[in-house]
Amino acid sequence: MRPRLWLRLPLPLLLVLLVLRSAAPADPPSQLPAPQNLKIRLYNTEQVLGWEPGPLSHEVGPVVYQVQFKYPSSREWSDVTLSSVGVNCSKITATECDFTAPSLSPGFLPYFNVSLRVRAELPGRVSAWASAPWFQHYRNVTIGPPRHIWVTPGEGSLVIKLSPPFTIMDLSMVTFQYYIHYWEKDGNPQVRGPYRDSSIVLRDLQPLSQYCLRVQAHLLWKAQDLDRPGLASNVSCHQTAADASTRLQRVVLVAAATFLGLAGLAGACVFLILRFRGLIKYWFHTPPGIPVQIEEYLKDPAQHILEALDQDSPAEDDAWDMVSEVSSLEQEPGTPSEAGDTVPTL
């Protein structure tokens, strides 16, 4: 009130105003600075709210934080407690609230819009509420790659088995679809999908060829016409197996190569034999041996060579045979008159 107005007021009224002003309570203490830079992390089933503390100076006692949430259908805010959400984020000293902390509760309902706010508190003092943008888990979540991927080579194909990025409680509302990004070594990338089953077979691939692939999961929410792609898996390369025709071709090629190899080896052997015939005959010819008598004579020159030969000759060689010659011709004058002459022959 301006000084001139005070002077114009009647004295009784002025005294009443002075008494009321002296009895008024003192000004409330200054508020604490509110938390800053609120961020929500949504990855698969993770739901984490984080913030930075406001600039505090010369404060007494540790600052605690209170986190509250509200659904669009609710008019009032509720504390994040074990009974409401499954985790306790009431009067905490940490600068984050993990709604997916170890518990059986899935956190906030994934298909509801959720609003969050947090404030700092000290005994007798609080800060203003700092609000985070509302979120809807299925609409704002970052979907990771499939957790496990097994690839088995087939006959001109690849058999892929995988597990989803996370477990969905109500499959009637939300499901996963999978896309396979694949390419032949040094080839152009191709995409196949969507696949609803977690067991996938890539057919019509080149046998005995190496293919590289990545798998990507999409979250499909039919009621909201939502198709949210996830992160692709790491690249893995695999070689396809041979089909029946390829195996037959390999058998024929191996048999033909074996036959040609043996024929070539036989031809080479024949050529070498004809080319080096004299040398081979010389190598395999048995050298002439020395007769036993001459070998003994060389050992004992004092023995006469002819005697040695006579000693070794068989006894029947010295036998004489009697041969009779009979002639039927008329006797000529001056010839013997005997009917036959016996002529010894050797």
Coordinates of C-alpha atoms in Angstrom, one line a residue:
M1 CA 0.0 0.0 0.0
R2 CA 1.4 3.4 -1.0
P3 CA 2.3 5.9 1.8
R4 CA -0.3 8.4 0.7
L5 CA -3.1 5.8 1.1
W6 CA -1.9 5.0 4.6
L7 CA -2.2 8.7 5.5
R8 CA -5.7 8.9 4.0
L9 CA -7.1 5.9 6.0
P10 CA -8.9 6.6 9.3
L11 CA -6.9 6.0 12.4
P12 CA -8.9 3.0 13.7
L13 CA -8.6 1.2 10.4
L14 CA -4.9 1.9 10.1
L15 CA -4.3 0.4 13.5
V16 CA -6.2 -2.8 12.6
L17 CA -4.1 -3.2 9.4
L18 CA -0.9 -2.8 11.3
V19 CA -2.0 -5.5 13.8
L20 CA -2.9 -7.9 11.1
R21 CA 0.4 -7.4 9.2
S22 CA 2.4 -8.0 12.3
A23 CA 0.5 -11.3 13.0
A24 CA 0.9 -12.6 9.4
P25 CA 3.3 -15.7 9.1
A26 CA 6.8 -15.3 7.7
D27 CA 7.5 -16.0 4.0
P28 CA 7.9 -19.7 3.2
P29 CA 11.4 -21.0 2.7
S30 CA 12.8 -21.0 -0.8
Q31 CA 12.0 -24.2 -2.8
L32 CA 14.7 -26.7 -3.9
P33 CA 15.8 -26.7 -7.5
A34 CA 13.8 -29.2 -9.6
P35 CA 15.5 -32.2 -11.3
Q36 CA 16.6 -31.6 -14.8
N37 CA 17.0 -33.5 -18.1
L38 CA 14.5 -36.2 -17.6
K39 CA 15.0 -39.2 -20.0
I40 CA 13.2 -42.4 -20.4
R41 CA 15.0 -45.5 -21.6
L42 CA 12.8 -48.2 -23.2
Y43 CA 14.7 -51.2 -24.6
N44 CA 12.9 -54.5 -25.0
T45 CA 11.4 -54.9 -21.6
E46 CA 13.5 -52.3 -19.8
Q47 CA 11.7 -49.2 -18.5
V48 CA 14.0 -46.7 -16.8
L49 CA 13.5 -43.1 -15.9
G50 CA 16.7 -41.1 -15.3
W51 CA 17.3 -37.4 -14.4
E52 CA 20.0 -35.0 -13.2
P53 CA 19.8 -33.3 -9.8
G54 CA 19.3 -29.5 -9.7
P55 CA 22.1 -27.2 -8.6
L56 CA 22.2 -27.5 -4.8
S57 CA 24.5 -25.5 -2.6
H58 CA 25.0 -25.6 1.2
E59 CA 22.1 -28.0 1.6
V60 CA 21.7 -29.9 4.9
G61 CA 21.1 -33.7 4.7
P62 CA 20.8 -36.0 1.6
V63 CA 18.3 -35.1 -1.0
V64 CA 15.7 -37.7 -1.8
Y65 CA 13.4 -38.0 -4.8
Q66 CA 9.8 -38.9 -5.3
V67 CA 8.5 -40.4 -8.5
Q68 CA 4.8 -40.4 -9.5
F69 CA 2.9 -41.7 -12.5
K70 CA -0.5 -41.3 -14.1
Y71 CA -2.5 -43.0 -16.8
P72 CA -4.8 -40.9 -19.1
S73 CA -7.8 -42.4 -17.4
S74 CA -6.6 -41.2 -14.0
R75 CA -7.1 -37.8 -12.6
E76 CA -4.7 -38.0 -9.7
W77 CA -1.0 -38.9 -9.6
S78 CA 0.1 -42.1 -7.8
D79 CA 3.5 -42.8 -6.2
V80 CA 5.6 -45.5 -7.8
T81 CA 5.6 -48.2 -5.1
L82 CA 5.8 -52.0 -4.9
S83 CA 2.0 -52.2 -4.6
S84 CA 1.3 -50.0 -7.6
V85 CA 4.0 -50.8 -10.2
G86 CA 6.1 -53.5 -8.6
V87 CA 9.2 -51.3 -7.8
N88 CA 9.8 -48.7 -5.1
C89 CA 10.7 -45.2 -6.3
S90 CA 9.5 -43.3 -3.3
K91 CA 12.0 -41.4 -1.2
I92 CA 15.1 -42.7 -3.1
T93 CA 18.5 -41.2 -3.2
A94 CA 19.4 -42.5 -6.7
T95 CA 18.8 -40.4 -9.8
E96 CA 17.0 -43.0 -11.7
C97 CA 13.9 -45.3 -11.3
D98 CA 14.1 -48.7 -12.9
F99 CA 10.6 -50.0 -13.4
T100 CA 11.9 -53.3 -14.5
A101 CA 14.0 -54.0 -11.5
P102 CA 14.0 -57.7 -10.4
S103 CA 10.4 -58.5 -9.7
L104 CA 7.5 -60.5 -11.2
S105 CA 5.8 -57.3 -12.3
P106 CA 6.2 -56.2 -16.0
G107 CA 6.2 -52.6 -15.0
F108 CA 3.7 -50.2 -16.6
L109 CA 1.1 -51.7 -18.9
P110 CA 2.9 -51.7 -22.3
Y111 CA -0.2 -50.6 -24.3
F112 CA -1.2 -47.6 -22.1
N113 CA 0.1 -44.1 -22.2
V114 CA 2.1 -43.3 -19.1
S115 CA 3.0 -39.8 -17.7
L116 CA 5.8 -39.5 -15.1
R117 CA 7.1 -36.7 -12.9
V118 CA 9.7 -36.4 -10.2
R119 CA 10.7 -33.9 -7.5
A120 CA 13.5 -33.4 -5.0
E121 CA 12.8 -33.3 -1.2
L122 CA 14.5 -32.3 2.0
P123 CA 13.1 -32.1 5.5
G124 CA 10.6 -29.2 5.3
R125 CA 11.5 -28.3 1.7
V126 CA 10.5 -29.7 -1.7
S127 CA 11.2 -28.8 -5.3
A128 CA 8.7 -28.2 -8.1
W129 CA 7.6 -31.2 -10.2
A130 CA 9.6 -32.0 -13.3
S131 CA 7.6 -33.9 -15.8
A132 CA 8.8 -36.3 -18.5
P133 CA 7.1 -36.7 -21.9
W134 CA 4.4 -39.4 -21.8
F135 CA 5.3 -42.7 -23.4
Q136 CA 3.7 -45.9 -24.6
H137 CA 6.0 -48.9 -24.4
Y138 CA 5.0 -50.7 -27.6
R139 CA 5.0 -47.4 -29.5
N140 CA 8.3 -46.0 -28.2
V141 CA 10.3 -49.1 -27.3
T142 CA 13.7 -49.8 -29.0
I143 CA 13.5 -53.4 -30.2
G144 CA 16.8 -55.3 -30.0
P145 CA 17.8 -58.1 -32.4
P146 CA 16.7 -61.7 -31.9
R147 CA 18.4 -63.1 -28.8
H148 CA 19.6 -66.3 -30.3
I149 CA 20.1 -67.3 -33.9
W150 CA 21.1 -70.8 -35.1
V151 CA 21.9 -71.4 -38.8
T152 CA 22.1 -75.0 -40.2
P153 CA 23.3 -75.4 -43.9
G154 CA 20.9 -77.5 -46.1
E155 CA 20.9 -78.7 -49.7
G156 CA 20.9 -75.4 -51.5
S157 CA 19.3 -73.7 -48.5
L158 CA 19.8 -72.3 -45.0
V159 CA 17.7 -73.4 -42.0
I160 CA 17.4 -70.5 -39.4
K161 CA 16.0 -70.9 -35.9
L162 CA 15.8 -67.9 -33.6
S163 CA 14.2 -66.6 -30.4
P164 CA 12.3 -63.3 -30.2
P165 CA 14.0 -60.2 -28.7
F166 CA 11.7 -60.4 -25.6
T167 CA 8.7 -62.3 -24.4
I168 CA 5.3 -60.8 -25.2
M169 CA 2.6 -61.6 -22.6
D170 CA -0.5 -61.1 -24.8
L171 CA 0.2 -62.5 -28.3
S172 CA -3.3 -61.8 -29.4
M173 CA -2.5 -58.1 -29.4
V174 CA 1.1 -57.8 -30.4
T175 CA 3.4 -60.3 -32.3
F176 CA 6.8 -60.4 -33.9
Q177 CA 7.6 -60.7 -37.6
Y178 CA 11.0 -61.4 -39.0
Y179 CA 12.9 -60.3 -42.1
I180 CA 16.0 -62.0 -43.4
H181 CA 18.6 -59.7 -45.1
Y182 CA 21.0 -62.0 -47.0
W183 CA 23.5 -61.8 -49.8
E184 CA 25.9 -64.1 -51.6
K185 CA 29.6 -63.4 -51.0
D186 CA 30.4 -60.2 -52.9
G187 CA 26.7 -60.1 -54.2
N188 CA 23.8 -57.8 -53.9
P189 CA 21.7 -57.8 -50.7
Q190 CA 18.2 -59.3 -50.8
V191 CA 15.4 -59.4 -48.3
R192 CA 12.9 -62.1 -47.5
G193 CA 9.9 -61.8 -45.2
P194 CA 7.9 -61.3 -43.2
Y195 CA 8.0 -64.6 -41.4
R196 CA 5.8 -65.2 -38.3
D197 CA 7.4 -68.5 -37.3
S198 CA 10.7 -68.6 -35.4
S199 CA 11.9 -71.4 -37.8
I200 CA 12.7 -70.1 -41.2
V201 CA 14.1 -71.9 -44.3
L202 CA 15.8 -69.9 -47.1
R203 CA 15.4 -72.0 -50.2
D204 CA 16.6 -71.8 -53.8
L205 CA 20.1 -70.9 -52.9
Q206 CA 23.2 -71.8 -54.9
P207 CA 24.7 -75.1 -53.6
L208 CA 28.2 -75.0 -52.1
S209 CA 28.1 -71.1 -52.0
Q210 CA 28.7 -68.9 -49.0
Y211 CA 25.9 -66.6 -47.9
C212 CA 26.0 -63.8 -45.3
L213 CA 22.8 -62.8 -43.4
R214 CA 21.3 -60.6 -40.7
V215 CA 17.9 -61.1 -39.0
Q216 CA 15.6 -58.2 -38.0
A217 CA 12.5 -58.4 -35.9
H218 CA 9.4 -56.2 -36.3
L219 CA 6.8 -55.6 -33.6
L220 CA 3.4 -55.7 -35.1
W221 CA 0.4 -54.2 -33.3
K222 CA -2.6 -54.7 -35.5
A223 CA -5.1 -52.7 -33.4
Q224 CA -3.0 -49.6 -33.7
D225 CA -1.7 -50.4 -37.2
L226 CA 1.8 -50.3 -35.8
D227 CA 4.8 -51.9 -37.4
R228 CA 7.9 -51.0 -35.5
P229 CA 11.3 -52.3 -36.8
G230 CA 14.0 -53.5 -34.4
L231 CA 17.7 -53.6 -34.6
A232 CA 19.4 -56.0 -37.0
S233 CA 21.5 -58.9 -35.7
N234 CA 25.3 -59.2 -36.3
V235 CA 26.3 -60.5 -39.7
S236 CA 27.1 -64.2 -39.9
C237 CA 28.2 -66.2 -43.0
H238 CA 27.5 -69.8 -43.8
Q239 CA 28.1 -72.2 -46.8
T240 CA 25.2 -74.1 -48.3
A241 CA 25.4 -77.9 -48.7
A242 CA 25.4 -79.7 -52.1
D243 CA 22.1 -81.0 -53.5
A244 CA 21.6 -84.3 -55.3
S245 CA 22.5 -83.1 -58.8
T246 CA 25.6 -81.3 -57.5
R247 CA 26.7 -84.4 -55.6
L248 CA 26.2 -86.5 -58.8
Q249 CA 28.2 -84.0 -60.8
R250 CA 31.0 -84.2 -58.3
V251 CA 31.1 -88.0 -58.4
V252 CA 31.2 -88.0 -62.2
L253 CA 34.0 -85.4 -62.2
V254 CA 36.0 -87.3 -59.6
A255 CA 35.6 -90.5 -61.6
A256 CA 36.6 -88.8 -64.8
A257 CA 39.6 -87.1 -63.2
T258 CA 40.7 -90.5 -61.7
F259 CA 40.4 -92.3 -65.0
L260 CA 42.3 -89.5 -66.9
G261 CA 44.9 -89.5 -64.2
L262 CA 45.5 -93.3 -64.5
A263 CA 45.5 -93.2 -68.3
G264 CA 48.0 -90.4 -68.3
L265 CA 50.2 -92.3 -65.8
A266 CA 50.0 -95.4 -68.0
G267 CA 50.9 -93.5 -71.1
A268 CA 53.8 -91.9 -69.3
C269 CA 55.1 -95.3 -68.2
V270 CA 54.9 -96.7 -71.8
F271 CA 56.7 -93.7 -73.2
L272 CA 59.5 -94.0 -70.6
I273 CA 59.9 -97.7 -71.3
L274 CA 60.1 -97.1 -75.1
R275 CA 62.4 -94.1 -74.6
F276 CA 64.8 -95.8 -72.2
R277 CA 64.4 -99.4 -73.4
G278 CA 68.2 -100.0 -73.7
L279 CA 68.9 -98.6 -70.2
I280 CA 66.1 -100.6 -68.6
K281 CA 67.3 -103.8 -70.4
Y282 CA 70.8 -103.1 -69.1
W283 CA 69.5 -102.6 -65.5
F284 CA 67.5 -105.8 -65.5
H285 CA 69.9 -108.1 -67.5
T286 CA 71.6 -110.8 -65.4
P287 CA 75.5 -110.7 -65.8
P288 CA 77.2 -113.9 -67.1
G289 CA 78.5 -116.2 -64.5
I290 CA 81.9 -118.1 -64.3
P291 CA 81.7 -121.9 -64.6
V292 CA 82.3 -123.8 -61.4
Q293 CA 85.4 -125.6 -62.8
I294 CA 87.1 -122.4 -63.9
E295 CA 86.2 -120.8 -60.6
E296 CA 87.8 -123.7 -58.7
Y297 CA 90.9 -123.5 -61.0
L298 CA 91.2 -119.8 -60.3
K299 CA 91.1 -120.6 -56.6
D300 CA 93.7 -123.5 -57.0
P301 CA 95.9 -123.0 -60.1
A302 CA 98.1 -126.0 -59.2
Q303 CA 95.3 -128.3 -60.3
H304 CA 95.3 -129.1 -64.0
I305 CA 92.3 -127.8 -65.8
L306 CA 91.8 -130.9 -67.9
E307 CA 91.9 -133.2 -64.9
A308 CA 89.4 -131.1 -63.2
L309 CA 87.2 -131.3 -66.2
D310 CA 87.6 -135.1 -66.4
Q311 CA 86.8 -135.5 -62.7
D312 CA 83.6 -133.6 -63.2
S313 CA 82.6 -135.5 -66.3
P314 CA 80.0 -138.3 -65.8
A315 CA 81.2 -141.9 -66.0
E316 CA 78.9 -142.9 -68.9
D317 CA 80.8 -140.4 -71.1
D318 CA 83.8 -142.9 -71.2
A319 CA 81.7 -145.9 -72.4
W320 CA 82.2 -147.3 -75.9
D321 CA 79.4 -148.5 -78.1
M322 CA 79.8 -151.3 -80.6
V323 CA 78.3 -150.6 -84.0
S324 CA 78.0 -153.4 -86.6
E325 CA 77.9 -152.6 -90.3
V326 CA 76.4 -155.2 -92.6
S327 CA 76.8 -155.0 -96.4
S328 CA 74.7 -156.8 -99.0
L329 CA 76.9 -155.9 -101.9
E330 CA 78.7 -158.7 -103.8
Q331 CA 82.2 -159.5 -102.8
E332 CA 84.7 -157.9 -104.9
P333 CA 88.1 -159.4 -105.5
G334 CA 90.6 -158.6 -102.9
T335 CA 88.0 -157.9 -100.1
P336 CA 87.5 -159.8 -97.0
S337 CA 85.3 -162.8 -97.2
E338 CA 83.6 -162.5 -93.9
A339 CA 79.9 -161.7 -93.9
G340 CA 80.4 -158.7 -91.7
D341 CA 83.2 -156.8 -90.1
T342 CA 82.9 -155.3 -86.7
V343 CA 84.1 -151.7 -86.5
P344 CA 84.5 -150.2 -83.1
T345 CA 83.1 -146.7 -82.9
L346 CA 83.4 -144.3 -80.2

